[in-house]
Short mmCIF file of C-alpha atoms in Angstrom, two decimals:
data_model
loop_
_atom_site.label_atom_id
_atom_site.label_comp_id
_atom_site.label_asym_id
_atom_site.label_seq_id
_atom_site.Cartn_x
_atom_site.Cartn_y
_atom_site.Cartn_z
CA UNK A 14 59.98 -62.66 -5.40
CA UNK A 15 62.64 -64.33 -3.50
CA UNK A 16 65.01 -67.15 -4.21
CA UNK A 17 67.85 -68.94 -2.05
CA UNK A 18 70.41 -71.44 -2.86
CA UNK A 19 71.88 -73.29 0.13
CA UNK A 20 70.38 -70.77 2.56
CA UNK A 21 72.25 -67.89 0.67
CA UNK A 22 69.55 -65.50 -0.61
CA UNK A 23 70.05 -64.48 -4.10
CA UNK A 24 67.04 -62.47 -4.85
CA UNK A 25 65.29 -60.69 -1.97
CA UNK A 26 61.59 -59.64 -2.54
CA UNK A 27 62.25 -58.16 -5.87
CA UNK A 28 59.31 -56.92 -7.87
CA UNK A 29 59.37 -55.76 -11.60
CA UNK A 30 56.71 -55.39 -14.29
CA UNK A 31 57.61 -55.21 -18.19
CA UNK A 32 55.23 -53.65 -20.55
CA UNK A 33 54.49 -54.90 -23.99
CA UNK A 34 57.26 -53.74 -26.11
CA UNK A 35 59.97 -52.60 -23.92
CA UNK A 36 63.49 -53.56 -24.10
CA UNK A 37 64.49 -53.91 -20.38
CA UNK A 38 68.18 -54.72 -19.44
CA UNK A 39 68.92 -56.25 -16.12
CA UNK A 40 72.19 -54.89 -15.18
CA UNK A 41 74.72 -55.74 -12.37
CA UNK A 42 78.08 -57.41 -11.36
CA UNK A 43 78.28 -61.10 -11.10
CA UNK A 44 76.45 -62.54 -8.39
CA UNK A 45 73.84 -59.92 -8.22
CA UNK A 46 70.69 -62.42 -9.40
CA UNK A 47 70.50 -61.30 -12.61
CA UNK A 48 70.49 -64.80 -14.32
CA UNK A 49 68.56 -66.40 -11.48
CA UNK A 50 65.80 -63.94 -12.46
CA UNK A 51 65.82 -64.75 -15.90
CA UNK A 52 65.79 -68.57 -15.30
CA UNK A 53 62.66 -67.93 -13.03
CA UNK A 54 60.95 -66.10 -15.77
CA UNK A 55 61.78 -68.72 -18.14
CA UNK A 56 60.72 -71.47 -15.94
CA UNK A 57 63.99 -73.19 -15.76
CA UNK A 58 64.10 -72.46 -12.20
CA UNK A 59 61.15 -71.78 -9.75
CA UNK A 60 61.16 -68.76 -6.86
CA UNK A 61 60.82 -69.62 -3.22
CA UNK A 62 57.90 -67.27 -2.78
CA UNK A 63 56.14 -64.86 -5.45
CA UNK A 64 54.79 -65.11 -9.00
CA UNK A 65 55.49 -64.88 -12.45
CA UNK A 66 52.79 -63.23 -14.61
CA UNK A 67 52.99 -63.34 -18.61
CA UNK A 68 49.85 -61.46 -19.84
CA UNK A 69 48.41 -61.30 -16.65
CA UNK A 70 48.27 -65.01 -16.47
CA UNK A 71 50.11 -66.75 -13.46
CA UNK A 72 52.47 -69.17 -15.02
CA UNK A 73 54.90 -69.93 -11.81
CA UNK A 74 53.99 -73.48 -11.56
CA UNK A 75 53.88 -73.90 -15.77
CA UNK A 76 56.40 -75.76 -17.53
CA UNK A 77 58.64 -73.44 -19.43
CA UNK A 78 58.21 -74.99 -22.71
CA UNK A 79 54.34 -73.58 -22.45
CA UNK A 80 55.25 -70.23 -21.51
CA UNK A 81 55.84 -68.74 -25.33
CA UNK A 82 59.03 -67.14 -24.28
CA UNK A 83 62.49 -67.59 -26.56
CA UNK A 84 65.93 -68.02 -24.72
CA UNK A 85 69.27 -66.60 -26.17
CA UNK A 86 72.33 -67.69 -24.07
CA UNK A 87 75.84 -66.75 -24.10
CA UNK A 88 76.85 -69.88 -25.92
CA UNK A 89 74.87 -70.28 -29.03
CA UNK A 90 73.75 -73.88 -28.78
CA UNK A 91 73.31 -74.38 -32.63
CA UNK A 92 73.00 -77.92 -33.94
CA UNK A 93 76.46 -78.63 -35.29
CA UNK A 94 75.22 -81.10 -37.97
CA UNK A 95 72.34 -78.84 -39.39
CA UNK A 96 72.83 -75.92 -41.86
CA UNK A 97 71.94 -72.36 -40.73
CA UNK A 98 68.61 -72.25 -42.31
CA UNK A 99 67.70 -75.58 -40.73
CA UNK A 100 69.00 -74.43 -37.26
CA UNK A 101 66.40 -71.42 -37.59
CA UNK A 102 63.70 -73.53 -38.79
CA UNK A 103 64.14 -76.14 -35.96
CA UNK A 104 61.58 -74.31 -33.47
CA UNK A 105 58.98 -74.41 -36.53
CA UNK A 106 59.65 -77.96 -37.18
CA UNK A 107 59.07 -78.91 -33.61
CA UNK A 108 55.60 -77.01 -33.87
CA UNK A 109 55.08 -79.03 -37.08
CA UNK A 110 54.74 -76.10 -39.29
CA UNK A 111 54.73 -77.02 -42.80
CA UNK A 112 57.86 -77.34 -44.90
CA UNK A 113 57.35 -74.45 -47.32
CA UNK A 114 56.22 -72.14 -44.48
CA UNK A 115 59.19 -73.07 -42.53
CA UNK A 116 61.50 -72.02 -45.19
CA UNK A 117 59.49 -68.80 -46.10
CA UNK A 118 59.71 -67.99 -42.28
CA UNK A 119 63.26 -68.73 -42.12
CA UNK A 120 64.51 -66.77 -45.03
CA UNK A 121 62.45 -63.57 -43.93
CA UNK A 122 63.80 -63.74 -40.65
CA UNK A 123 67.38 -64.05 -41.78
CA UNK A 124 67.13 -61.12 -43.95
CA UNK A 125 67.76 -58.50 -41.36
CA UNK A 126 70.39 -60.38 -39.75
CA UNK A 127 72.51 -60.42 -42.90
CA UNK A 128 72.20 -64.15 -43.13
CA UNK A 129 70.78 -64.87 -46.40
CA UNK A 130 73.91 -65.74 -47.96
CA UNK A 131 75.07 -68.00 -45.07
CA UNK A 132 71.88 -70.11 -44.75
CA UNK A 133 73.38 -73.41 -46.33
CA UNK A 134 76.53 -73.23 -43.89
CA UNK A 135 77.14 -75.35 -41.13
CA UNK A 136 77.86 -73.59 -37.83
CA UNK A 137 81.51 -74.49 -37.99
CA UNK A 138 81.69 -72.50 -41.03
CA UNK A 139 80.40 -69.34 -39.55
CA UNK A 140 82.09 -66.70 -37.42
CA UNK A 141 81.18 -66.05 -33.91
CA UNK A 142 78.91 -62.86 -34.59
CA UNK A 143 77.09 -65.12 -37.44
CA UNK A 144 76.60 -67.98 -35.26
CA UNK A 145 75.03 -65.70 -32.77
CA UNK A 146 72.75 -64.07 -35.36
CA UNK A 147 71.78 -67.43 -36.29
CA UNK A 148 70.91 -67.94 -32.53
CA UNK A 149 68.89 -64.92 -32.55
CA UNK A 150 66.90 -65.67 -35.82
CA UNK A 151 65.89 -69.07 -34.26
CA UNK A 152 64.61 -67.25 -31.32
CA UNK A 153 62.65 -64.71 -33.48
CA UNK A 154 61.02 -67.34 -35.91
CA UNK A 155 58.97 -68.47 -33.29
CA UNK A 156 57.38 -65.30 -32.65
CA UNK A 157 57.24 -65.55 -29.05
CA UNK A 158 55.48 -63.36 -26.26
CA UNK A 159 59.12 -62.22 -25.18
CA UNK A 160 62.79 -62.74 -25.64
CA UNK A 161 64.81 -63.76 -22.83
CA UNK A 162 68.69 -62.86 -23.56
CA UNK A 163 71.39 -64.17 -21.11
CA UNK A 164 74.38 -62.29 -21.88
CA UNK A 165 74.14 -63.16 -25.43
CA UNK A 166 77.21 -60.99 -26.52
CA UNK A 167 79.84 -62.06 -24.13
CA UNK A 168 81.80 -64.48 -26.09
CA UNK A 169 82.30 -61.87 -29.16
CA UNK A 170 85.03 -59.33 -29.65
CA UNK A 171 84.68 -55.64 -29.33
CA UNK A 172 83.53 -55.15 -33.25
CA UNK A 173 81.14 -58.08 -33.34
CA UNK A 174 79.47 -56.92 -30.12
CA UNK A 175 78.96 -53.42 -31.79
CA UNK A 176 77.52 -54.87 -34.76
CA UNK A 177 75.61 -57.18 -33.09
CA UNK A 178 73.89 -54.40 -30.86
CA UNK A 179 72.98 -53.01 -34.24
CA UNK A 180 71.19 -56.15 -35.19
CA UNK A 181 69.34 -56.30 -31.65
CA UNK A 182 68.22 -52.87 -31.92
CA UNK A 183 66.75 -53.67 -35.50
CA UNK A 184 64.96 -56.76 -33.82
CA UNK A 185 63.15 -54.65 -31.15
CA UNK A 186 62.05 -51.88 -33.65
CA UNK A 187 61.08 -54.10 -36.63
CA UNK A 188 59.10 -56.64 -34.37
CA UNK A 189 58.36 -54.26 -31.50
CA UNK A 190 59.24 -57.15 -29.47
CA UNK A 191 59.28 -57.42 -25.62
CA UNK A 192 62.92 -58.33 -24.41
CA UNK A 193 64.41 -59.05 -21.15
CA UNK A 194 67.93 -58.80 -21.51
CA UNK A 195 70.62 -59.75 -18.70
CA UNK A 196 74.33 -58.25 -18.80
CA UNK A 197 77.25 -57.09 -16.79
CA UNK A 198 78.27 -54.88 -19.37
CA UNK A 199 76.86 -51.23 -18.90
CA UNK A 200 77.72 -50.17 -22.46
CA UNK A 201 75.28 -52.62 -23.72
CA UNK A 202 72.79 -51.78 -21.52
CA UNK A 203 73.01 -48.14 -21.83
CA UNK A 204 72.91 -48.53 -25.82
CA UNK A 205 70.22 -51.35 -26.19
CA UNK A 206 67.75 -50.59 -23.33
CA UNK A 207 64.55 -48.36 -22.98
CA UNK A 208 64.91 -49.25 -19.43
CA UNK A 209 67.78 -50.30 -17.14
CA UNK A 210 67.29 -52.35 -13.93
CA UNK A 211 70.38 -52.10 -11.99
CA UNK A 212 70.82 -55.40 -9.44
CA UNK A 213 72.94 -55.52 -6.39
CA UNK A 214 72.96 -58.37 -4.20
CA UNK A 215 69.32 -59.53 -5.46
CA UNK A 216 68.00 -56.18 -4.77
CA UNK A 217 67.11 -53.31 -7.23
CA UNK A 218 69.18 -50.07 -6.98
CA UNK A 219 67.57 -48.19 -9.55
CA UNK A 220 64.90 -48.84 -12.05
CA UNK A 221 64.76 -45.84 -14.94
CA UNK A 222 65.68 -44.85 -18.69
CA UNK A 223 69.37 -45.43 -19.25
CA UNK A 224 69.88 -41.35 -19.35
CA UNK A 225 68.42 -40.85 -15.98
CA UNK A 226 70.65 -43.59 -14.56
CA UNK A 227 73.59 -41.91 -15.71
CA UNK A 228 72.48 -38.33 -14.78
CA UNK A 229 70.86 -39.15 -11.24
CA UNK A 230 72.03 -42.11 -9.95
CA UNK A 231 70.07 -43.34 -7.00
CA UNK A 232 73.10 -44.55 -4.84
CA UNK A 233 76.89 -44.48 -4.77
CA UNK A 234 76.84 -47.92 -6.16
CA UNK A 235 75.11 -46.91 -9.25
CA UNK A 236 77.26 -43.88 -9.37
CA UNK A 237 80.56 -45.85 -9.51
CA UNK A 238 79.06 -48.71 -11.63
CA UNK A 239 77.66 -46.85 -14.44
CA UNK A 240 80.05 -45.17 -16.69
CA UNK A 241 83.01 -45.44 -18.94
CA UNK A 242 84.85 -44.39 -15.65
CA UNK A 243 83.39 -44.36 -12.24
CA UNK A 244 82.14 -41.26 -10.80
CA UNK A 245 84.47 -39.91 -8.43
CA UNK A 246 83.35 -39.44 -4.82
CA UNK A 247 84.79 -37.49 -2.21
CA UNK A 248 83.83 -37.39 1.69
CA UNK A 249 82.59 -33.90 3.00
CA UNK A 250 80.78 -32.21 5.98
CA UNK A 251 78.11 -29.55 5.64
CA UNK A 252 79.13 -26.42 7.41
CA UNK A 253 76.73 -23.69 8.91
CA UNK A 254 77.89 -20.36 7.59
CA UNK A 255 76.32 -16.77 7.59
CA UNK A 256 75.37 -17.30 3.58
CA UNK A 257 74.14 -20.76 4.23
CA UNK A 258 75.22 -24.48 4.18
CA UNK A 259 78.30 -25.23 2.51
CA UNK A 260 80.44 -28.61 1.93
CA UNK A 261 83.70 -28.80 2.49
CA UNK A 262 86.10 -31.76 1.81
CA UNK A 263 89.73 -32.00 2.04
CA UNK A 264 91.86 -30.91 -0.92
CA UNK A 265 88.59 -29.73 -2.60
CA UNK A 266 86.93 -26.23 -2.88
CA UNK A 267 83.19 -27.39 -3.61
CA UNK A 268 81.04 -24.83 -5.69
CA UNK A 269 78.23 -25.64 -3.52
CA UNK A 270 76.03 -23.23 -1.21
CA UNK A 271 72.60 -24.45 -0.07
CA UNK A 272 70.08 -22.27 1.93
CA UNK A 273 70.07 -22.25 5.36
CA UNK A 274 66.79 -24.03 5.65
CA UNK A 275 67.96 -26.84 3.17
CA UNK A 276 67.60 -29.84 5.49
CA UNK A 277 69.30 -32.72 3.10
CA UNK A 278 68.94 -35.00 6.55
CA UNK A 279 72.77 -35.61 6.76
CA UNK A 280 75.81 -33.64 8.19
CA UNK A 281 78.50 -35.85 6.49
CA UNK A 282 77.78 -36.21 3.03
CA UNK A 283 79.51 -38.05 -0.01
CA UNK A 284 80.23 -35.95 -3.07
CA UNK A 285 80.14 -37.26 -6.67
CA UNK A 286 81.32 -35.67 -9.96
CA UNK A 287 82.01 -37.19 -13.30
CA UNK A 288 85.42 -37.47 -14.52
CA UNK A 289 84.45 -35.30 -17.76
CA UNK A 290 82.67 -32.88 -15.42
CA UNK A 291 86.35 -31.67 -14.40
CA UNK A 292 87.93 -28.58 -16.50
CA UNK A 293 91.54 -28.10 -16.01
CA UNK A 294 92.55 -24.66 -14.70
CA UNK A 295 96.15 -22.93 -15.33
CA UNK A 296 98.42 -23.77 -12.48
CA UNK A 297 98.73 -20.00 -11.51
CA UNK A 298 94.82 -19.86 -10.79
CA UNK A 299 93.60 -19.35 -7.36
CA UNK A 300 93.52 -22.65 -5.29
CA UNK A 301 89.85 -23.11 -5.97
CA UNK A 302 88.03 -26.34 -7.05
CA UNK A 303 89.91 -29.69 -7.04
CA UNK A 304 93.69 -29.62 -6.93
CA UNK A 305 96.32 -32.61 -6.20
CA UNK A 306 99.15 -34.39 -7.74
CA UNK A 307 98.84 -36.21 -10.94
CA UNK A 308 99.84 -39.84 -10.39
CA UNK A 309 99.35 -41.55 -13.79
CA UNK A 310 98.30 -40.35 -17.44
CA UNK A 311 96.42 -42.61 -19.83
CA UNK A 312 96.19 -42.09 -23.70
CA UNK A 313 93.33 -43.30 -25.20
CA UNK A 314 93.74 -42.03 -28.63
CA UNK A 315 90.82 -39.51 -28.61
CA UNK A 316 91.30 -38.21 -25.13
CA UNK A 317 93.11 -39.03 -22.38
CA UNK A 318 92.24 -39.84 -18.67
CA UNK A 319 94.40 -38.09 -15.76
CA UNK A 320 94.46 -40.02 -12.24
CA UNK A 321 95.07 -37.24 -9.39
CA UNK A 322 95.54 -37.80 -5.95
CA UNK A 323 93.57 -35.07 -3.79
CA UNK A 324 94.76 -35.32 -0.08
CA UNK A 325 94.86 -39.14 -0.03
CA UNK A 326 91.60 -39.59 -2.24
CA UNK A 327 92.14 -40.93 -5.79
CA UNK A 328 90.01 -39.28 -8.76
CA UNK A 329 89.98 -39.35 -12.50
CA UNK A 330 89.79 -36.56 -15.02
CA UNK A 331 88.67 -37.00 -18.66
CA UNK A 332 90.69 -34.68 -20.93
CA UNK A 333 91.55 -33.44 -24.32
CA UNK A 334 94.56 -34.96 -26.04
CA UNK A 335 95.76 -31.30 -26.35
CA UNK A 336 96.30 -30.99 -22.68
CA UNK A 337 99.88 -31.63 -21.52
CA UNK A 338 100.09 -33.38 -18.09
CA UNK A 339 102.47 -36.06 -16.74
CA UNK A 340 102.69 -38.04 -13.59
CA UNK A 341 104.18 -35.70 -10.99
CA UNK A 342 102.56 -32.51 -12.18
CA UNK A 343 100.09 -30.59 -9.79
CA UNK A 344 96.71 -29.90 -11.52
CA UNK A 345 93.88 -27.76 -10.28
CA UNK A 346 90.49 -28.46 -11.76
CA UNK A 347 86.88 -26.55 -11.46
CA UNK A 348 83.41 -28.13 -11.53
CA UNK A 349 80.22 -26.77 -11.93
CA UNK A 350 77.67 -27.01 -9.18
CA UNK A 351 75.29 -28.31 -11.37
CA UNK A 352 77.63 -31.50 -11.98
CA UNK A 353 77.66 -32.52 -8.51
CA UNK A 354 75.53 -35.33 -6.90
CA UNK A 355 75.36 -35.62 -3.19
CA UNK A 356 74.74 -38.81 -1.15
CA UNK A 357 74.29 -39.70 2.29
CA UNK A 358 77.58 -41.29 3.90
CA UNK A 359 75.44 -43.32 6.04
CA UNK A 360 73.01 -44.97 3.61
CA UNK A 361 74.71 -44.21 0.06
CA UNK A 362 71.48 -42.98 -1.22
CA UNK A 363 70.92 -39.81 -3.23
CA UNK A 364 70.24 -36.67 -1.55
CA UNK A 365 67.69 -34.11 -3.20
CA UNK A 366 68.93 -30.47 -3.27
CA UNK A 367 68.52 -27.32 -5.11
CA UNK A 368 71.45 -26.35 -7.51
CA UNK A 369 72.54 -23.19 -6.32
CA UNK A 370 72.48 -20.25 -8.84
CA UNK A 371 76.16 -19.22 -8.41
CA UNK A 372 78.68 -21.58 -10.08
CA UNK A 373 81.58 -21.24 -7.24
CA UNK A 374 81.18 -20.83 -3.84
CA UNK A 375 83.28 -18.30 -1.52
CA UNK A 376 86.19 -19.85 0.72
CA UNK A 377 84.80 -18.83 4.26
CA UNK A 378 86.45 -19.60 7.64
CA UNK A 379 85.17 -22.84 8.87
CA UNK A 380 82.47 -22.35 11.68
CA UNK A 381 80.71 -25.19 13.70
CA UNK A 382 78.89 -28.10 11.92
CA UNK A 383 75.47 -27.42 11.12
CA UNK A 384 73.29 -29.59 13.28
CA UNK A 385 71.25 -31.66 10.71
CA UNK A 386 69.77 -34.95 11.75
CA UNK A 387 69.49 -38.26 9.63
CA UNK A 388 66.15 -39.26 8.41
CA UNK A 389 64.54 -41.65 10.60
#
């Protein structure tokens, strides 16, 4: 489907299929189109082109109230004059469910959310986390075909976000619910989703399980967006040597040798490695791996992050607290070949390559670059 506002494309020919029982998280930065996608699925907005199908029924032109989906928003939208129980019961009351049945279902659904002792309280008497759980319980009590959640945890502090993530996982497991969840927070995406769809500028960058998104990012954007710290990226050139094809970058000796016939479809590449993949060497070790000058060190309590300048390129390394480093120190790191990621410098897309068996590449003289063509 596609959608534009004031001639500005927001969704660009996006296709997405969600199976029953999946917890799919739409992840991306502000303005990528994720909330627009949710609004189209809910019926709050219409696509310029394309269709919305629920249970294989075309609902594109149907009113949102007939789609049997429940929305949970960033602001809880509770009725301030009603108790928590009556807020939870409200969709059932609108559906003319009998009072005794409304009460039974509201109490049943409040239990796993830890709300039983708060059912008589008004929203103003509840904490932010409790209000969000009331909103979730109100959506749950309808037993909809799917839940649509638009950044529901954004207004909570870190501790409440963690506890509410637990309730969401309980909801998904207990009800085997189908959930479409929008967030810019990659911690929420990685901890909640059975599948993550990463959006950028209205287009899908990657659609896969959370672990695969982290382990094999499809683009440099995915590599930098996902992770507690962005993936380090350095520019390198593929060089032809007697032993094969090697990647060389300023300030970095990469442990990467490819067979001579391994055509990656690029001559200039971007090499990525996670901050946790770097292992600190002793200062008197040979100048191999990654070496540069420490510009800053952040103490995070359980670990520290060293920021290092390597020939003008800033990188980060996650290290144990036991490591002693300070700004101005010279630091040398090694990185295993299996922890390297290759991307096309031209397109930013991941390049497929066979991990070499040797962990460290020799340091050869630099002959002429190998002639490798970009794919058509």
